[in-house]
Structures are given as C-alpha cells and as structure tokens.
PDB file of C-alpha atoms in Angstrom:
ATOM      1  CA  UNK A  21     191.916  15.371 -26.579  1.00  0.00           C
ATOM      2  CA  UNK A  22     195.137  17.634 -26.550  1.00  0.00           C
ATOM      3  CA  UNK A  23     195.956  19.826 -29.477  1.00  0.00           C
ATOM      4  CA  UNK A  24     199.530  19.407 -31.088  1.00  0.00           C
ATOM      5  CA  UNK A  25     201.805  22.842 -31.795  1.00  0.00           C
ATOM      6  CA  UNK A  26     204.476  21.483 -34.073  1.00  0.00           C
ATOM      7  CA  UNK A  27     207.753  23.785 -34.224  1.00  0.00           C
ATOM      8  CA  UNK A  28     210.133  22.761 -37.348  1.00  0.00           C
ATOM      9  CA  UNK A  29     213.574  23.412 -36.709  1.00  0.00           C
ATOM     10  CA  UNK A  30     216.433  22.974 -39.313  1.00  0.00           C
ATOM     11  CA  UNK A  31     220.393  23.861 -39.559  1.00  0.00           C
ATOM     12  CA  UNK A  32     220.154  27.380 -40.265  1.00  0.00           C
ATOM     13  CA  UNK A  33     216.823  28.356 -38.846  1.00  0.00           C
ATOM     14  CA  UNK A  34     217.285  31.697 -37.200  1.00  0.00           C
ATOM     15  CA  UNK A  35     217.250  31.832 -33.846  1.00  0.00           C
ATOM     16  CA  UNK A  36     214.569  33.984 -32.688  1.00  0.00           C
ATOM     17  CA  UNK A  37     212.455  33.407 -34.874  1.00  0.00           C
ATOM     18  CA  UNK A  38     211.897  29.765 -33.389  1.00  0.00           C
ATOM     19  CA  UNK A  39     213.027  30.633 -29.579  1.00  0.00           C
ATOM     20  CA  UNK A  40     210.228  33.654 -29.745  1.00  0.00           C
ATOM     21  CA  UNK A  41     207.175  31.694 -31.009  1.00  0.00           C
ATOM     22  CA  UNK A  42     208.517  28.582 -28.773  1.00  0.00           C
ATOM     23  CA  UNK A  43     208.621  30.976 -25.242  1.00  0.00           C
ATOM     24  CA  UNK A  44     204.666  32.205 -25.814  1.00  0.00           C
ATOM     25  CA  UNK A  45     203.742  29.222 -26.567  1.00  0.00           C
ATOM     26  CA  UNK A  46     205.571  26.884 -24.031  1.00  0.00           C
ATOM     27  CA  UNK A  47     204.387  29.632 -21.498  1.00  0.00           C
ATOM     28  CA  UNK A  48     201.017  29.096 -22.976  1.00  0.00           C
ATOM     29  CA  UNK A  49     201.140  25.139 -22.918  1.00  0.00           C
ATOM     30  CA  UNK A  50     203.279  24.937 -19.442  1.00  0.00           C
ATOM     31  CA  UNK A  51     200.987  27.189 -17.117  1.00  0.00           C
ATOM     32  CA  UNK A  52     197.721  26.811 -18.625  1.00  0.00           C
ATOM     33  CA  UNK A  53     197.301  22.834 -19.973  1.00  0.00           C
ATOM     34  CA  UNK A  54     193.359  23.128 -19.400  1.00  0.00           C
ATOM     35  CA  UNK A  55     193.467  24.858 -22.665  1.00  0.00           C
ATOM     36  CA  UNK A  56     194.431  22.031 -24.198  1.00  0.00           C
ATOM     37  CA  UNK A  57     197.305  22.635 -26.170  1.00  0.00           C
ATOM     38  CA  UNK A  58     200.856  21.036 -26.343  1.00  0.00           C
ATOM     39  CA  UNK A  59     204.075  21.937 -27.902  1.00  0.00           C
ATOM     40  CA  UNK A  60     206.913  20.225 -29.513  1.00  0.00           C
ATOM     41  CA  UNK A  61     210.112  20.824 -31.741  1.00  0.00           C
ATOM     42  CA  UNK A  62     210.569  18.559 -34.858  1.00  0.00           C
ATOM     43  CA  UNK A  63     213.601  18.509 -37.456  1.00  0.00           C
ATOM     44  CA  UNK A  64     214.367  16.049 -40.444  1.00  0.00           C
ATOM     45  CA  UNK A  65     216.094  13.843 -38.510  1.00  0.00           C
ATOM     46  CA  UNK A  66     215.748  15.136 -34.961  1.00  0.00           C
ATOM     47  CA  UNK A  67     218.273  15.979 -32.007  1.00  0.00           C
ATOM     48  CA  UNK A  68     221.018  19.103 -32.216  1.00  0.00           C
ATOM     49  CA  UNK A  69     220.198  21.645 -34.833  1.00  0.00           C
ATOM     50  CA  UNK A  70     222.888  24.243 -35.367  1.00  0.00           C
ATOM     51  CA  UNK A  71     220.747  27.241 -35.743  1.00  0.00           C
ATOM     52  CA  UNK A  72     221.941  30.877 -38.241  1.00  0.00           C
ATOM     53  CA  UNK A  73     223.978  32.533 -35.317  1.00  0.00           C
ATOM     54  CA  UNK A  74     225.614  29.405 -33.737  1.00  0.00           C
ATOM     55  CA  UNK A  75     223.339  28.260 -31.043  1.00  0.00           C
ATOM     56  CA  UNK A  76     222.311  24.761 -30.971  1.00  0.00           C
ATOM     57  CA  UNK A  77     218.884  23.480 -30.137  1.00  0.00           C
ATOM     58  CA  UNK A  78     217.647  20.096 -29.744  1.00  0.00           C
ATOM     59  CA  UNK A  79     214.484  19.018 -31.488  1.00  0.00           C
ATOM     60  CA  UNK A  80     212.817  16.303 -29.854  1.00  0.00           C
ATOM     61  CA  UNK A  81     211.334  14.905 -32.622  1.00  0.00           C
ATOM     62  CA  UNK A  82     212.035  13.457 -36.339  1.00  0.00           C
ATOM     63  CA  UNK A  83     209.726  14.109 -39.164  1.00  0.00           C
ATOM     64  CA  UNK A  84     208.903   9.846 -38.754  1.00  0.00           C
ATOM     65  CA  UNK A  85     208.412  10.378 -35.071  1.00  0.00           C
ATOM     66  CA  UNK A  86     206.841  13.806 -34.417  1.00  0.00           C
ATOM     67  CA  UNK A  87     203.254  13.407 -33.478  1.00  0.00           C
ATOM     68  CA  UNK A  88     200.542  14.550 -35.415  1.00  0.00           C
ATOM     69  CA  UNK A  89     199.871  18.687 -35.919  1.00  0.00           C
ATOM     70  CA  UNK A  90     197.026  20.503 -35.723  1.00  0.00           C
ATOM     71  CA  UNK A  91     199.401  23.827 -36.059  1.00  0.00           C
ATOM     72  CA  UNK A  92     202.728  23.935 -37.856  1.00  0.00           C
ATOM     73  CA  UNK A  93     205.160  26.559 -36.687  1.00  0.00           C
ATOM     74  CA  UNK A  94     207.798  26.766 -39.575  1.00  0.00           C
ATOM     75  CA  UNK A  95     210.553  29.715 -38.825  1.00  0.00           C
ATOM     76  CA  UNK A  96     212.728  31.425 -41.529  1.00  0.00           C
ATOM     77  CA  UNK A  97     216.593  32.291 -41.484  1.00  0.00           C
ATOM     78  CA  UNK A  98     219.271  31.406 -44.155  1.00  0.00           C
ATOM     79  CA  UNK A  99     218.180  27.579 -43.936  1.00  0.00           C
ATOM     80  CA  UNK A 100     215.299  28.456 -46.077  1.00  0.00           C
ATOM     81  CA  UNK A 101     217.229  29.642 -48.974  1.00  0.00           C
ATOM     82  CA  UNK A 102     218.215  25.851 -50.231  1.00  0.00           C
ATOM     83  CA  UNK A 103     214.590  24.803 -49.434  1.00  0.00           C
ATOM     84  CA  UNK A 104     213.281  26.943 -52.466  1.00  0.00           C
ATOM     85  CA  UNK A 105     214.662  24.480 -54.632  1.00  0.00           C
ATOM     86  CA  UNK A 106     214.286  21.159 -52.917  1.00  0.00           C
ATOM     87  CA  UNK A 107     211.251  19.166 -54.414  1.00  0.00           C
ATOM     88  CA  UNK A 108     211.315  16.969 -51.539  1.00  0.00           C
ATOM     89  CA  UNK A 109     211.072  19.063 -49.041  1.00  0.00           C
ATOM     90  CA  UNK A 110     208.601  21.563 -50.972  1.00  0.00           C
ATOM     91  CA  UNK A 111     206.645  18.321 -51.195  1.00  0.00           C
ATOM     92  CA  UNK A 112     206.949  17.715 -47.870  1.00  0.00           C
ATOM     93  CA  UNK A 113     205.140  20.731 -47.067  1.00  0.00           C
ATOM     94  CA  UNK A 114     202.038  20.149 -49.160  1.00  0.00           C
ATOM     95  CA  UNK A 115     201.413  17.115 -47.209  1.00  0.00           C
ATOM     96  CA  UNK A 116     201.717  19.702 -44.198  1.00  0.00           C
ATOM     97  CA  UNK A 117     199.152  21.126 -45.667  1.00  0.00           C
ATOM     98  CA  UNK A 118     197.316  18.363 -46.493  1.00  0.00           C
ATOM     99  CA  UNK A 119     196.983  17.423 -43.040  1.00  0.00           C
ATOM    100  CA  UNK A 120     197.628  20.544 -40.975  1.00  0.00           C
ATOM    101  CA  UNK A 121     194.644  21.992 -40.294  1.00  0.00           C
ATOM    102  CA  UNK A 122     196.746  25.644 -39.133  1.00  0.00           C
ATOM    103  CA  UNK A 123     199.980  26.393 -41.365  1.00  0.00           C
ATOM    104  CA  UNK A 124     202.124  29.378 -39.472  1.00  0.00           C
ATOM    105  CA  UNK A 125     205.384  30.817 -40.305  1.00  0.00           C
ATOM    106  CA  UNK A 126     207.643  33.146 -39.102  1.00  0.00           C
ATOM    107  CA  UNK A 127     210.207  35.793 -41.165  1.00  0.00           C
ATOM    108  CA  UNK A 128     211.477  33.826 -44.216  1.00  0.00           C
ATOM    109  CA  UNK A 129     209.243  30.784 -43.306  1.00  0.00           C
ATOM    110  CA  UNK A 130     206.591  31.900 -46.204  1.00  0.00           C
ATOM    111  CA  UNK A 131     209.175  32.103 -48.803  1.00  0.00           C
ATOM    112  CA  UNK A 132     208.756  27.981 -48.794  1.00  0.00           C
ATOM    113  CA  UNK A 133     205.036  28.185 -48.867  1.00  0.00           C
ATOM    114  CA  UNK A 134     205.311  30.493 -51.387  1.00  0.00           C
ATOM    115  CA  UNK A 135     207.506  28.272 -53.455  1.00  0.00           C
ATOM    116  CA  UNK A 136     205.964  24.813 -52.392  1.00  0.00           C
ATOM    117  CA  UNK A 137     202.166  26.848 -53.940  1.00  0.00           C
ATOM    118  CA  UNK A 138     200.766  27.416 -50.489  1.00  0.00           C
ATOM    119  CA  UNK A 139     200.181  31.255 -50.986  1.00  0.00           C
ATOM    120  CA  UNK A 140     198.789  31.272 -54.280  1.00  0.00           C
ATOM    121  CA  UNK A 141     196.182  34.071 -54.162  1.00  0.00           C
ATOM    122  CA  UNK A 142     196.848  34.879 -50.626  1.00  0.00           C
ATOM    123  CA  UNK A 143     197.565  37.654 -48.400  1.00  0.00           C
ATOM    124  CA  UNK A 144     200.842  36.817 -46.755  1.00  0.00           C
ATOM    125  CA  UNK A 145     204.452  38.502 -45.299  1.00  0.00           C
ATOM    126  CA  UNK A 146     208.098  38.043 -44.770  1.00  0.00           C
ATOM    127  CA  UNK A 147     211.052  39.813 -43.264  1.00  0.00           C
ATOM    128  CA  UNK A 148     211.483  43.602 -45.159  1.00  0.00           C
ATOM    129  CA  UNK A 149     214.344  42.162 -47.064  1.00  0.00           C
ATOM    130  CA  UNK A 150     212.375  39.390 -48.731  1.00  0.00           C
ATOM    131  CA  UNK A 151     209.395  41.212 -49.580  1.00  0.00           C
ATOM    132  CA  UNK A 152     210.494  41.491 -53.117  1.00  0.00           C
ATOM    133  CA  UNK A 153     211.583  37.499 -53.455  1.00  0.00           C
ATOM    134  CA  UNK A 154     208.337  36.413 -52.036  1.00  0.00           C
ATOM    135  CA  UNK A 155     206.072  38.448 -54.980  1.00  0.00           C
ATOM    136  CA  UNK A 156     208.956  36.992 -57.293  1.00  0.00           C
ATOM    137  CA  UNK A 157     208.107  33.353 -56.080  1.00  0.00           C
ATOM    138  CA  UNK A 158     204.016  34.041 -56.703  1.00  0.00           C
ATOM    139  CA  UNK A 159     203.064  36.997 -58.483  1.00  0.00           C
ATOM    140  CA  UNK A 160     199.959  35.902 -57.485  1.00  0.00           C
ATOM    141  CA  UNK A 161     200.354  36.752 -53.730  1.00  0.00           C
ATOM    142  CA  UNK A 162     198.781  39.798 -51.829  1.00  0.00           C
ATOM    143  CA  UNK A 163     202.201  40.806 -50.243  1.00  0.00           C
ATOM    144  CA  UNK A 164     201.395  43.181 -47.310  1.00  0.00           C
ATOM    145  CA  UNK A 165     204.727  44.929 -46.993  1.00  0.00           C
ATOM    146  CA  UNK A 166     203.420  46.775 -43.638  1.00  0.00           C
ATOM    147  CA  UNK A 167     202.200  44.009 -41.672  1.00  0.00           C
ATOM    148  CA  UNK A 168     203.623  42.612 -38.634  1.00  0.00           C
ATOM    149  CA  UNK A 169     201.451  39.586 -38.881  1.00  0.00           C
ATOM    150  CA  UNK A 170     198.655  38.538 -41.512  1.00  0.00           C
ATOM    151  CA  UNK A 171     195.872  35.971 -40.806  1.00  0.00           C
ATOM    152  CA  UNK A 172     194.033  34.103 -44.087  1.00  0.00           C
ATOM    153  CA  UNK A 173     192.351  31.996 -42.398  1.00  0.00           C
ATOM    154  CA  UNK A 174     194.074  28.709 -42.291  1.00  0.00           C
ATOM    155  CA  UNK A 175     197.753  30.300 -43.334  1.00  0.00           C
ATOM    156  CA  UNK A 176     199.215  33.294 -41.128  1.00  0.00           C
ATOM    157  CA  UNK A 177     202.412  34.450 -41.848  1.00  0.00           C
ATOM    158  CA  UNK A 178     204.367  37.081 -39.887  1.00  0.00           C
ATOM    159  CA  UNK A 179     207.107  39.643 -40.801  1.00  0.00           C
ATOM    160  CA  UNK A 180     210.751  39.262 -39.876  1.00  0.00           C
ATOM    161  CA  UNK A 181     212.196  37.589 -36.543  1.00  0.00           C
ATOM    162  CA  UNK A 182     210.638  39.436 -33.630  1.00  0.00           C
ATOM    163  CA  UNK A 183     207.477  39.516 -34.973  1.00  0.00           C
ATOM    164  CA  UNK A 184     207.189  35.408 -34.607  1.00  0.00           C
ATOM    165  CA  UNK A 185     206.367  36.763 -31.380  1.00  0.00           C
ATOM    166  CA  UNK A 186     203.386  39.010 -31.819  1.00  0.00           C
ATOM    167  CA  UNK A 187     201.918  36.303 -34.411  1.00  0.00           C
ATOM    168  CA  UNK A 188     202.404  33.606 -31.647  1.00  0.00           C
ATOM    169  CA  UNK A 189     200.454  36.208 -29.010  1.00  0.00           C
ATOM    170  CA  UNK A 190     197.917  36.358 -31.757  1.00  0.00           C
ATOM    171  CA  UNK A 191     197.568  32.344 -32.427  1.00  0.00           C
ATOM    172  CA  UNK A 192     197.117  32.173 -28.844  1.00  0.00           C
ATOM    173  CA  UNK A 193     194.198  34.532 -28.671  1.00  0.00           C
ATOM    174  CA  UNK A 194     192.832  32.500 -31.862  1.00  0.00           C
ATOM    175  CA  UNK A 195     193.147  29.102 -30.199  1.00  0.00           C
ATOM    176  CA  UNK A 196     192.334  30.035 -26.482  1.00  0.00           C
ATOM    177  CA  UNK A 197     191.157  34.268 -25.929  1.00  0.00           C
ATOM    178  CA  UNK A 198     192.494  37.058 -25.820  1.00  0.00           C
ATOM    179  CA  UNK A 199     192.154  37.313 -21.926  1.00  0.00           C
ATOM    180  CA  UNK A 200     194.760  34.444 -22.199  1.00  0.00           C
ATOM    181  CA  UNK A 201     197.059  35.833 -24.894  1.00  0.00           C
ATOM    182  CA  UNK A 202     197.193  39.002 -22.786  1.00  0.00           C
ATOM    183  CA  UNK A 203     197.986  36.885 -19.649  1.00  0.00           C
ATOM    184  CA  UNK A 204     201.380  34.893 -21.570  1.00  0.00           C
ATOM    185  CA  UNK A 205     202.294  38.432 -22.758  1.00  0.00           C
ATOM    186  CA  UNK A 206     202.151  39.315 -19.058  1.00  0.00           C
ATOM    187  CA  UNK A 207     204.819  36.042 -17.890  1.00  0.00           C
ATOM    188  CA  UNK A 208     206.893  36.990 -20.711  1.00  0.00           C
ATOM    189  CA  UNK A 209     207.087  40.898 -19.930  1.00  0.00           C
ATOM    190  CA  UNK A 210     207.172  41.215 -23.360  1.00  0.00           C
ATOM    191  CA  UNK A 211     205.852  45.008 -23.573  1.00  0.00           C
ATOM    192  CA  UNK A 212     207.949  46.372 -26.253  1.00  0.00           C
ATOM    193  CA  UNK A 213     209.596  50.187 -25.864  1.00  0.00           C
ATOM    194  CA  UNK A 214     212.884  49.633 -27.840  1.00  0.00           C
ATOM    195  CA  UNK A 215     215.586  52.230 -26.140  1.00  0.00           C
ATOM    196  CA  UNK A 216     216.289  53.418 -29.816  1.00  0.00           C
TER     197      UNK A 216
END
C-alpha cells in the first residue's frame, strides 16, 4: 500500500520553506516509487495559493479532498501569524494529529503546534526570529535554539526556511535509508558551501 506525504500550503506560506521540502521529496517519490511513498499539496480550499514573496502555487488538493496522511508537511511564513489565534484551524490540527501518524514542520510551522498544544513538553524549533514566541506560546517546550532540525519521535520540527530541506533529507532517511536520502541529496546537488 503507498504511503501519503501531505504538504499544506496556505496564502502566505513562505516559499521555500514548502518548494524545499516538496523538491526532496518529489525527487524521492518521482525516481524511486518502490519505496513506497507519494506526495501531494493540500490547502483549505485547494487550487492557486499566493505564497509570502508573490509566487503562486497550485495545491492539488482541498482539506475535503486530500487523501489520507501518514506524514504532514506544514511550512511557516507570515500566513502562520493569524493561525495562532484561529480555533478552527488550531482545531484542525489536533485532528492532524489525531490521525497523522508523522507531524513535520518547517520554520514558523511549529509556532501552530505550539499554539494548537502539540509541543507541550517537547523538544522542538523555529526560524531564529521566533525562538522567543515559540517558548512564549508553551513555556513548557524544550526550545533548541541551535538546531537545524529536531526529531521527538512522532513531531520533528526544523529551523527557519532552508533548513525544511535538511529535515526533509532526514525524513527520507527515516522513512526509506540513509543510502537513499544521500542519493536525493545527490539529484538535487544540494551540497551547501554558501559564497559568503
């Protein structure tokens, strides 16, 4: 039976943070579908989304049409900020977790599972600039300022924008091996040496 990668998109989301995690894992899906893994996009209501820095994506799915997910992908960017405060969509995302077996997010992403209760107790990361809101939304959380990426088990969250990237490399060599992780790194040419 083929395993479901879910990606939320929303107006707002920032860019990279759902293109990065999208191009492992499409890479991942597209060249090697013996592993068993598929990947979508999903949005409230599905089709364009107008993303933080003007591009538009198209989700393929609505929230009453996506398939099932064993994995949620949910990405930050300014979109999250009015989430903090919507009941129905924080509620939205304890049914995620209700039936999600693997909850992921990306930069600002964890601010909403901080805020919908998802990271009570928990170690868990953000973007540099939201470290400080996402110990204000739980006290209770282990914030790990340093990390690019932090896996609890059945929640991984992963610092700001880029680092979608390395947390998608690193879901890949959870779900499949590393071998495998190493060889989508490989398509992508993703071997980081910034010029400054």
């Amino acid at each position: 039976m083929t395993r479901t990668i879910g990606l939320l998109l929303f107006p707002g989301v920032e860019e990279l943070d759902a293109v990065g995690p999208w191009e492992m894992l499409a890479l991942w899906t597209q060249y090697f579908p013996d592993d068993g893994y598929t990947a979508f996009t999903f949005s409230l209501d599905g089709g364009p989304i107008k993303c933080a820095k003007g591009l538009t994506i198209e989700a393929q799915y609505s929230f009453d049409t996506a398939p099932r997910r064993d994995v949620l992908i949910f990405p930050g960017g300014q979109g999250t900020r009015p989430m903090l405060a919507d009941e129905t969509m924080l509620a939205w995302v304890r049914a995620q977790r209700a039936a999600t077996p693997l909850m992921t997010s990306v930069c600002t992403g964890s601010l909403v599972y901080a805020a919908a209760g998802l990271l009570a107790g928990r170690a868990a990361t953000t973007h540099w600039m939201s470290l400080d809101r996402l110990a204000e939304l739980d006290p209770t959380i282990d914030v790990r300022s340093e990390d690019r990426f932090v896996d609890d088990g059945d929640v991984i969250t992963s610092s700001g924008v880029s680092a979608g990237i390395d947390m998608a490399l690193h879901l890949i060599q959870r779900l499949a091996s590393a071998d495998r992780a190493r060889e989508v790194r490989r398509l992508a040419q993703y071997d980081p040496r910034p010029p400054v």
